[in-house]
């Protein structure tokens, strides 16, 4: 579902130009996800998305193939939440372990891997121990146009609505922000973590990490996290860049 913001006549008054956006609708998004997952044997989401983006004139396909990236993230989330169920029941738990999401996304177990950078108290500790209790939930994306929207104080609201943030501005050093809770399922300052990610259609960027890009995805430099030190009652934020 999309909301029409503007509709005007285009060239020579023969076409209508429409500006639309996808609203934050977590209940409708979850309902759509469940229906699509139950029919996953007959519905090829990637083929459908390609048909929509390339089968109709005038559709904005994005500059970075971001819609396919969003689809990959959503598919991984659905796999982590629904598993191998053939029928999705109402009592299913939507908040899943962060490790299950990454395993579904990369199709491999990363739990024994080590962070490239870690807090001194986590030095030499694998992901499965650092993020043992970390959980996450999202079922749709919200596009933001202002850099300030990805600050931690606003990310709480997106987390509460099961939303992932997509940054429309292609000149920012991150394309999207996922959030997760670190210790338990309570959304609070000392319990929030962020996953910063980028997507691109440039073939020169393969599966080898670009350390320059990685360095520019600094959550403090980007303003995602406050530059001031946490108070005595606050735990540091947990961050992952991808």
PDB file of C-alpha atoms in Angstrom:
ATOM      1  CA  UNK A   1       0.000   0.000   0.000  1.00  0.00           C
ATOM      2  CA  UNK A   2       1.237   3.473  -0.882  1.00  0.00           C
ATOM      3  CA  UNK A   3       0.002   6.976  -0.100  1.00  0.00           C
ATOM      4  CA  UNK A   4      -0.214   9.530  -2.908  1.00  0.00           C
ATOM      5  CA  UNK A   5       1.396  12.845  -1.952  1.00  0.00           C
ATOM      6  CA  UNK A   6       1.029  14.636  -5.254  1.00  0.00           C
ATOM      7  CA  UNK A   7      -0.440  14.092  -8.722  1.00  0.00           C
ATOM      8  CA  UNK A   8       0.231  16.512 -11.581  1.00  0.00           C
ATOM      9  CA  UNK A   9      -0.016  16.410 -15.362  1.00  0.00           C
ATOM     10  CA  UNK A  10       3.224  15.730 -17.156  1.00  0.00           C
ATOM     11  CA  UNK A  11       4.425  16.592 -20.660  1.00  0.00           C
ATOM     12  CA  UNK A  12       1.704  18.088 -22.893  1.00  0.00           C
ATOM     13  CA  UNK A  13      -0.892  17.125 -20.319  1.00  0.00           C
ATOM     14  CA  UNK A  14      -0.976  13.543 -21.562  1.00  0.00           C
ATOM     15  CA  UNK A  15       0.444  11.770 -18.524  1.00  0.00           C
ATOM     16  CA  UNK A  16      -0.006  12.053 -14.796  1.00  0.00           C
ATOM     17  CA  UNK A  17       3.061  12.286 -12.573  1.00  0.00           C
ATOM     18  CA  UNK A  18       2.505  10.868  -9.106  1.00  0.00           C
ATOM     19  CA  UNK A  19       4.626  11.108  -5.982  1.00  0.00           C
ATOM     20  CA  UNK A  20       3.898   8.341  -3.496  1.00  0.00           C
ATOM     21  CA  UNK A  21       5.370   6.878  -0.348  1.00  0.00           C
ATOM     22  CA  UNK A  22       4.905   3.746   1.699  1.00  0.00           C
ATOM     23  CA  UNK A  23       3.449   4.577   5.125  1.00  0.00           C
ATOM     24  CA  UNK A  24       4.479   2.860   8.332  1.00  0.00           C
ATOM     25  CA  UNK A  25       1.864   0.126   8.654  1.00  0.00           C
ATOM     26  CA  UNK A  26       3.302  -2.694  10.797  1.00  0.00           C
ATOM     27  CA  UNK A  27       0.035  -4.648  11.031  1.00  0.00           C
ATOM     28  CA  UNK A  28      -0.608  -4.640   7.282  1.00  0.00           C
ATOM     29  CA  UNK A  29       3.059  -5.419   6.653  1.00  0.00           C
ATOM     30  CA  UNK A  30       2.933  -8.438   8.945  1.00  0.00           C
ATOM     31  CA  UNK A  31      -0.273  -9.672   7.332  1.00  0.00           C
ATOM     32  CA  UNK A  32       1.283  -9.371   3.867  1.00  0.00           C
ATOM     33  CA  UNK A  33       4.458 -11.111   5.038  1.00  0.00           C
ATOM     34  CA  UNK A  34       2.489 -14.044   6.428  1.00  0.00           C
ATOM     35  CA  UNK A  35       0.431 -14.496   3.282  1.00  0.00           C
ATOM     36  CA  UNK A  36       3.508 -14.313   1.064  1.00  0.00           C
ATOM     37  CA  UNK A  37       5.449 -16.745   3.247  1.00  0.00           C
ATOM     38  CA  UNK A  38       2.666 -19.321   3.240  1.00  0.00           C
ATOM     39  CA  UNK A  39       2.631 -19.131  -0.575  1.00  0.00           C
ATOM     40  CA  UNK A  40       6.422 -19.043  -0.946  1.00  0.00           C
ATOM     41  CA  UNK A  41       6.431 -22.220  -3.039  1.00  0.00           C
ATOM     42  CA  UNK A  42       4.324 -20.529  -5.719  1.00  0.00           C
ATOM     43  CA  UNK A  43       5.296 -16.860  -5.299  1.00  0.00           C
ATOM     44  CA  UNK A  44       8.764 -15.730  -6.385  1.00  0.00           C
ATOM     45  CA  UNK A  45       9.122 -12.372  -4.663  1.00  0.00           C
ATOM     46  CA  UNK A  46      12.268 -11.408  -6.582  1.00  0.00           C
ATOM     47  CA  UNK A  47      10.616 -12.101  -9.943  1.00  0.00           C
ATOM     48  CA  UNK A  48       7.535 -10.135  -8.920  1.00  0.00           C
ATOM     49  CA  UNK A  49       9.639  -7.185  -7.813  1.00  0.00           C
ATOM     50  CA  UNK A  50      11.614  -7.261 -11.060  1.00  0.00           C
ATOM     51  CA  UNK A  51       8.358  -7.353 -13.032  1.00  0.00           C
ATOM     52  CA  UNK A  52       7.012  -4.294 -11.202  1.00  0.00           C
ATOM     53  CA  UNK A  53      10.233  -2.279 -11.427  1.00  0.00           C
ATOM     54  CA  UNK A  54      11.034  -3.077 -15.056  1.00  0.00           C
ATOM     55  CA  UNK A  55       7.621  -3.901 -16.471  1.00  0.00           C
ATOM     56  CA  UNK A  56       6.012  -0.484 -16.110  1.00  0.00           C
ATOM     57  CA  UNK A  57       7.268   2.835 -17.522  1.00  0.00           C
ATOM     58  CA  UNK A  58       8.052   5.654 -15.139  1.00  0.00           C
ATOM     59  CA  UNK A  59       8.710   3.508 -12.061  1.00  0.00           C
ATOM     60  CA  UNK A  60      11.577   4.823  -9.919  1.00  0.00           C
ATOM     61  CA  UNK A  61      13.858   1.795  -9.580  1.00  0.00           C
ATOM     62  CA  UNK A  62      16.266   3.546  -7.240  1.00  0.00           C
ATOM     63  CA  UNK A  63      19.905   4.359  -7.875  1.00  0.00           C
ATOM     64  CA  UNK A  64      21.427   1.564  -5.798  1.00  0.00           C
ATOM     65  CA  UNK A  65      19.165  -1.443  -6.402  1.00  0.00           C
ATOM     66  CA  UNK A  66      17.932  -0.748  -2.906  1.00  0.00           C
ATOM     67  CA  UNK A  67      14.580  -2.450  -3.409  1.00  0.00           C
ATOM     68  CA  UNK A  68      16.276  -5.786  -4.005  1.00  0.00           C
ATOM     69  CA  UNK A  69      18.429  -5.214  -0.929  1.00  0.00           C
ATOM     70  CA  UNK A  70      15.301  -4.511   1.110  1.00  0.00           C
ATOM     71  CA  UNK A  71      13.747  -7.684  -0.259  1.00  0.00           C
ATOM     72  CA  UNK A  72      16.776  -9.722   0.847  1.00  0.00           C
ATOM     73  CA  UNK A  73      16.514  -8.280   4.351  1.00  0.00           C
ATOM     74  CA  UNK A  74      12.778  -8.906   4.516  1.00  0.00           C
ATOM     75  CA  UNK A  75      13.171 -12.475   3.255  1.00  0.00           C
ATOM     76  CA  UNK A  76      15.841 -13.156   5.884  1.00  0.00           C
ATOM     77  CA  UNK A  77      13.592 -11.734   8.567  1.00  0.00           C
ATOM     78  CA  UNK A  78      10.665 -13.903   7.437  1.00  0.00           C
ATOM     79  CA  UNK A  79      12.847 -17.008   7.399  1.00  0.00           C
ATOM     80  CA  UNK A  80      14.146 -16.259  10.898  1.00  0.00           C
ATOM     81  CA  UNK A  81      10.640 -15.621  12.263  1.00  0.00           C
ATOM     82  CA  UNK A  82       8.571 -18.268  10.474  1.00  0.00           C
ATOM     83  CA  UNK A  83      11.170 -20.990   9.938  1.00  0.00           C
ATOM     84  CA  UNK A  84       9.947 -24.033   8.025  1.00  0.00           C
ATOM     85  CA  UNK A  85       6.280 -23.626   8.947  1.00  0.00           C
ATOM     86  CA  UNK A  86       3.764 -24.282   6.207  1.00  0.00           C
ATOM     87  CA  UNK A  87       1.084 -22.341   8.080  1.00  0.00           C
ATOM     88  CA  UNK A  88       1.766 -19.209  10.131  1.00  0.00           C
ATOM     89  CA  UNK A  89      -0.187 -19.179  13.397  1.00  0.00           C
ATOM     90  CA  UNK A  90      -1.250 -16.163  15.436  1.00  0.00           C
ATOM     91  CA  UNK A  91       0.855 -17.135  18.448  1.00  0.00           C
ATOM     92  CA  UNK A  92       4.183 -16.953  16.632  1.00  0.00           C
ATOM     93  CA  UNK A  93       6.820 -14.800  18.325  1.00  0.00           C
ATOM     94  CA  UNK A  94       7.941 -11.943  16.077  1.00  0.00           C
ATOM     95  CA  UNK A  95      10.980 -10.857  18.089  1.00  0.00           C
ATOM     96  CA  UNK A  96      13.768 -13.259  17.083  1.00  0.00           C
ATOM     97  CA  UNK A  97      17.388 -13.748  17.958  1.00  0.00           C
ATOM     98  CA  UNK A  98      19.663 -11.479  15.995  1.00  0.00           C
ATOM     99  CA  UNK A  99      21.917 -14.455  15.248  1.00  0.00           C
ATOM    100  CA  UNK A 100      19.059 -16.268  13.477  1.00  0.00           C
ATOM    101  CA  UNK A 101      18.457 -13.241  11.270  1.00  0.00           C
ATOM    102  CA  UNK A 102      22.101 -13.086  10.168  1.00  0.00           C
ATOM    103  CA  UNK A 103      22.213 -16.822   9.584  1.00  0.00           C
ATOM    104  CA  UNK A 104      19.138 -16.534   7.351  1.00  0.00           C
ATOM    105  CA  UNK A 105      20.577 -13.495   5.556  1.00  0.00           C
ATOM    106  CA  UNK A 106      24.019 -14.909   4.785  1.00  0.00           C
ATOM    107  CA  UNK A 107      22.948 -18.580   4.662  1.00  0.00           C
ATOM    108  CA  UNK A 108      25.817 -19.498   6.951  1.00  0.00           C
ATOM    109  CA  UNK A 109      26.460 -19.657  10.679  1.00  0.00           C
ATOM    110  CA  UNK A 110      28.486 -16.610  11.742  1.00  0.00           C
ATOM    111  CA  UNK A 111      28.202 -17.247  15.464  1.00  0.00           C
ATOM    112  CA  UNK A 112      31.803 -18.421  15.802  1.00  0.00           C
ATOM    113  CA  UNK A 113      33.213 -15.401  13.944  1.00  0.00           C
ATOM    114  CA  UNK A 114      34.870 -12.519  15.761  1.00  0.00           C
ATOM    115  CA  UNK A 115      34.043  -8.802  15.470  1.00  0.00           C
ATOM    116  CA  UNK A 116      36.526  -6.691  13.524  1.00  0.00           C
ATOM    117  CA  UNK A 117      36.419  -4.222  16.403  1.00  0.00           C
ATOM    118  CA  UNK A 118      35.105  -4.789  19.892  1.00  0.00           C
ATOM    119  CA  UNK A 119      34.890  -3.236  23.324  1.00  0.00           C
ATOM    120  CA  UNK A 120      37.929  -4.252  25.430  1.00  0.00           C
ATOM    121  CA  UNK A 121      35.771  -6.487  27.610  1.00  0.00           C
ATOM    122  CA  UNK A 122      34.688  -8.411  24.485  1.00  0.00           C
ATOM    123  CA  UNK A 123      38.159  -8.855  22.993  1.00  0.00           C
ATOM    124  CA  UNK A 124      38.559 -12.377  21.626  1.00  0.00           C
ATOM    125  CA  UNK A 125      34.876 -13.161  22.155  1.00  0.00           C
ATOM    126  CA  UNK A 126      32.807 -14.593  19.258  1.00  0.00           C
ATOM    127  CA  UNK A 127      29.520 -13.114  18.092  1.00  0.00           C
ATOM    128  CA  UNK A 128      27.441 -15.875  19.687  1.00  0.00           C
ATOM    129  CA  UNK A 129      28.573 -14.768  23.136  1.00  0.00           C
ATOM    130  CA  UNK A 130      28.591 -11.005  22.596  1.00  0.00           C
ATOM    131  CA  UNK A 131      25.099 -11.006  21.084  1.00  0.00           C
ATOM    132  CA  UNK A 132      23.724 -14.057  22.886  1.00  0.00           C
ATOM    133  CA  UNK A 133      20.569 -12.242  24.045  1.00  0.00           C
ATOM    134  CA  UNK A 134      20.239  -9.709  21.220  1.00  0.00           C
ATOM    135  CA  UNK A 135      16.840  -9.768  19.500  1.00  0.00           C
ATOM    136  CA  UNK A 136      15.267  -7.840  16.670  1.00  0.00           C
ATOM    137  CA  UNK A 137      12.021  -7.385  14.810  1.00  0.00           C
ATOM    138  CA  UNK A 138      11.067  -5.483  11.663  1.00  0.00           C
ATOM    139  CA  UNK A 139       8.607  -6.076   8.855  1.00  0.00           C
ATOM    140  CA  UNK A 140       8.746  -2.936   6.701  1.00  0.00           C
ATOM    141  CA  UNK A 141      10.903   0.021   5.706  1.00  0.00           C
ATOM    142  CA  UNK A 142      10.415   3.722   6.274  1.00  0.00           C
ATOM    143  CA  UNK A 143      12.234   6.111   3.944  1.00  0.00           C
ATOM    144  CA  UNK A 144      13.718   9.191   5.580  1.00  0.00           C
ATOM    145  CA  UNK A 145      14.977  12.286   3.794  1.00  0.00           C
ATOM    146  CA  UNK A 146      16.725  14.066   6.668  1.00  0.00           C
ATOM    147  CA  UNK A 147      20.007  12.906   8.189  1.00  0.00           C
ATOM    148  CA  UNK A 148      18.760  13.767  11.670  1.00  0.00           C
ATOM    149  CA  UNK A 149      16.089  11.059  11.367  1.00  0.00           C
ATOM    150  CA  UNK A 150      18.689   8.330  11.936  1.00  0.00           C
ATOM    151  CA  UNK A 151      19.762   9.689  15.318  1.00  0.00           C
ATOM    152  CA  UNK A 152      19.323   7.211  18.155  1.00  0.00           C
ATOM    153  CA  UNK A 153      16.657   9.307  19.861  1.00  0.00           C
ATOM    154  CA  UNK A 154      14.419   8.875  16.795  1.00  0.00           C
ATOM    155  CA  UNK A 155      15.332   5.255  16.135  1.00  0.00           C
ATOM    156  CA  UNK A 156      13.394   4.284  19.256  1.00  0.00           C
ATOM    157  CA  UNK A 157      10.183   5.237  17.473  1.00  0.00           C
ATOM    158  CA  UNK A 158      11.036   3.187  14.396  1.00  0.00           C
ATOM    159  CA  UNK A 159      11.906   0.228  16.619  1.00  0.00           C
ATOM    160  CA  UNK A 160       8.531   0.433  18.353  1.00  0.00           C
ATOM    161  CA  UNK A 161       6.815   0.291  14.941  1.00  0.00           C
ATOM    162  CA  UNK A 162       8.856  -2.691  13.709  1.00  0.00           C
ATOM    163  CA  UNK A 163      10.392  -0.484  11.026  1.00  0.00           C
ATOM    164  CA  UNK A 164      13.798  -0.374   9.379  1.00  0.00           C
ATOM    165  CA  UNK A 165      15.075   3.006   8.213  1.00  0.00           C
ATOM    166  CA  UNK A 166      16.124   3.558   4.606  1.00  0.00           C
ATOM    167  CA  UNK A 167      18.048   6.751   3.821  1.00  0.00           C
ATOM    168  CA  UNK A 168      16.866   8.318   0.580  1.00  0.00           C
ATOM    169  CA  UNK A 169      19.925  10.555   0.261  1.00  0.00           C
ATOM    170  CA  UNK A 170      22.445   8.540  -1.747  1.00  0.00           C
ATOM    171  CA  UNK A 171      25.263  10.800  -0.545  1.00  0.00           C
ATOM    172  CA  UNK A 172      25.043   9.606   3.039  1.00  0.00           C
ATOM    173  CA  UNK A 173      27.559   7.011   4.168  1.00  0.00           C
ATOM    174  CA  UNK A 174      24.845   4.562   5.218  1.00  0.00           C
ATOM    175  CA  UNK A 175      21.815   3.417   3.257  1.00  0.00           C
ATOM    176  CA  UNK A 176      19.860   1.844   6.065  1.00  0.00           C
ATOM    177  CA  UNK A 177      19.654   1.279   9.799  1.00  0.00           C
ATOM    178  CA  UNK A 178      18.228  -1.743  11.575  1.00  0.00           C
ATOM    179  CA  UNK A 179      17.861  -1.741  15.327  1.00  0.00           C
ATOM    180  CA  UNK A 180      17.894  -4.514  17.895  1.00  0.00           C
ATOM    181  CA  UNK A 181      17.601  -4.859  21.652  1.00  0.00           C
ATOM    182  CA  UNK A 182      20.730  -6.108  23.345  1.00  0.00           C
ATOM    183  CA  UNK A 183      20.004  -7.497  26.829  1.00  0.00           C
ATOM    184  CA  UNK A 184      16.252  -8.156  26.892  1.00  0.00           C
ATOM    185  CA  UNK A 185      13.138  -7.153  24.942  1.00  0.00           C
ATOM    186  CA  UNK A 186      12.716  -3.732  26.560  1.00  0.00           C
ATOM    187  CA  UNK A 187      13.390  -0.724  24.315  1.00  0.00           C
ATOM    188  CA  UNK A 188      15.490   1.697  26.365  1.00  0.00           C
ATOM    189  CA  UNK A 189      18.622   3.822  25.991  1.00  0.00           C
ATOM    190  CA  UNK A 190      21.001   1.271  27.488  1.00  0.00           C
ATOM    191  CA  UNK A 191      19.531  -1.621  25.525  1.00  0.00           C
ATOM    192  CA  UNK A 192      19.562  -0.437  21.919  1.00  0.00           C
ATOM    193  CA  UNK A 193      21.895  -1.604  19.177  1.00  0.00           C
ATOM    194  CA  UNK A 194      22.146  -0.615  15.520  1.00  0.00           C
ATOM    195  CA  UNK A 195      23.045  -2.391  12.290  1.00  0.00           C
ATOM    196  CA  UNK A 196      24.310   0.027   9.641  1.00  0.00           C
ATOM    197  CA  UNK A 197      24.298  -1.203   6.050  1.00  0.00           C
ATOM    198  CA  UNK A 198      24.971  -0.065   2.524  1.00  0.00           C
ATOM    199  CA  UNK A 199      23.777  -1.359  -0.830  1.00  0.00           C
ATOM    200  CA  UNK A 200      25.062  -0.713  -4.323  1.00  0.00           C
ATOM    201  CA  UNK A 201      24.641  -1.909  -7.885  1.00  0.00           C
ATOM    202  CA  UNK A 202      28.269  -1.068  -8.710  1.00  0.00           C
ATOM    203  CA  UNK A 203      29.905  -4.358  -9.821  1.00  0.00           C
ATOM    204  CA  UNK A 204      33.297  -3.314  -8.449  1.00  0.00           C
ATOM    205  CA  UNK A 205      31.970  -3.850  -4.927  1.00  0.00           C
ATOM    206  CA  UNK A 206      31.966  -7.587  -4.376  1.00  0.00           C
ATOM    207  CA  UNK A 207      31.998  -9.667  -1.195  1.00  0.00           C
ATOM    208  CA  UNK A 208      35.341  -8.320   0.030  1.00  0.00           C
ATOM    209  CA  UNK A 209      34.957  -5.549   2.634  1.00  0.00           C
ATOM    210  CA  UNK A 210      36.020  -2.054   1.610  1.00  0.00           C
ATOM    211  CA  UNK A 211      37.795  -0.708   4.677  1.00  0.00           C
ATOM    212  CA  UNK A 212      37.431   2.916   3.543  1.00  0.00           C
ATOM    213  CA  UNK A 213      33.665   2.505   3.260  1.00  0.00           C
ATOM    214  CA  UNK A 214      33.633   0.692   6.585  1.00  0.00           C
ATOM    215  CA  UNK A 215      35.481   3.563   8.269  1.00  0.00           C
ATOM    216  CA  UNK A 216      33.035   6.147   6.900  1.00  0.00           C
ATOM    217  CA  UNK A 217      30.147   4.233   8.451  1.00  0.00           C
ATOM    218  CA  UNK A 218      31.164   5.497  11.867  1.00  0.00           C
ATOM    219  CA  UNK A 219      27.933   5.844  13.896  1.00  0.00           C
ATOM    220  CA  UNK A 220      29.365   8.714  15.940  1.00  0.00           C
ATOM    221  CA  UNK A 221      30.595  10.701  12.939  1.00  0.00           C
ATOM    222  CA  UNK A 222      27.260  10.149  11.198  1.00  0.00           C
ATOM    223  CA  UNK A 223      25.335  11.357  14.227  1.00  0.00           C
ATOM    224  CA  UNK A 224      23.507   8.052  14.674  1.00  0.00           C
ATOM    225  CA  UNK A 225      24.890   7.771  18.193  1.00  0.00           C
ATOM    226  CA  UNK A 226      25.634  10.672  20.542  1.00  0.00           C
ATOM    227  CA  UNK A 227      29.283  11.657  20.693  1.00  0.00           C
ATOM    228  CA  UNK A 228      29.111  12.235  24.442  1.00  0.00           C
ATOM    229  CA  UNK A 229      30.137   9.403  26.709  1.00  0.00           C
ATOM    230  CA  UNK A 230      27.333   7.325  28.240  1.00  0.00           C
ATOM    231  CA  UNK A 231      26.416   7.991  31.824  1.00  0.00           C
ATOM    232  CA  UNK A 232      27.304   5.668  34.698  1.00  0.00           C
ATOM    233  CA  UNK A 233      23.957   3.876  34.406  1.00  0.00           C
ATOM    234  CA  UNK A 234      24.115   3.478  30.628  1.00  0.00           C
ATOM    235  CA  UNK A 235      25.691   0.638  28.727  1.00  0.00           C
ATOM    236  CA  UNK A 236      27.453   1.451  25.442  1.00  0.00           C
ATOM    237  CA  UNK A 237      25.575   0.934  22.203  1.00  0.00           C
ATOM    238  CA  UNK A 238      26.117  -2.271  20.256  1.00  0.00           C
ATOM    239  CA  UNK A 239      26.922  -1.598  16.597  1.00  0.00           C
ATOM    240  CA  UNK A 240      27.374  -3.733  13.509  1.00  0.00           C
ATOM    241  CA  UNK A 241      28.320  -2.432  10.075  1.00  0.00           C
ATOM    242  CA  UNK A 242      27.624  -4.394   6.889  1.00  0.00           C
TER     243      UNK A 242
END
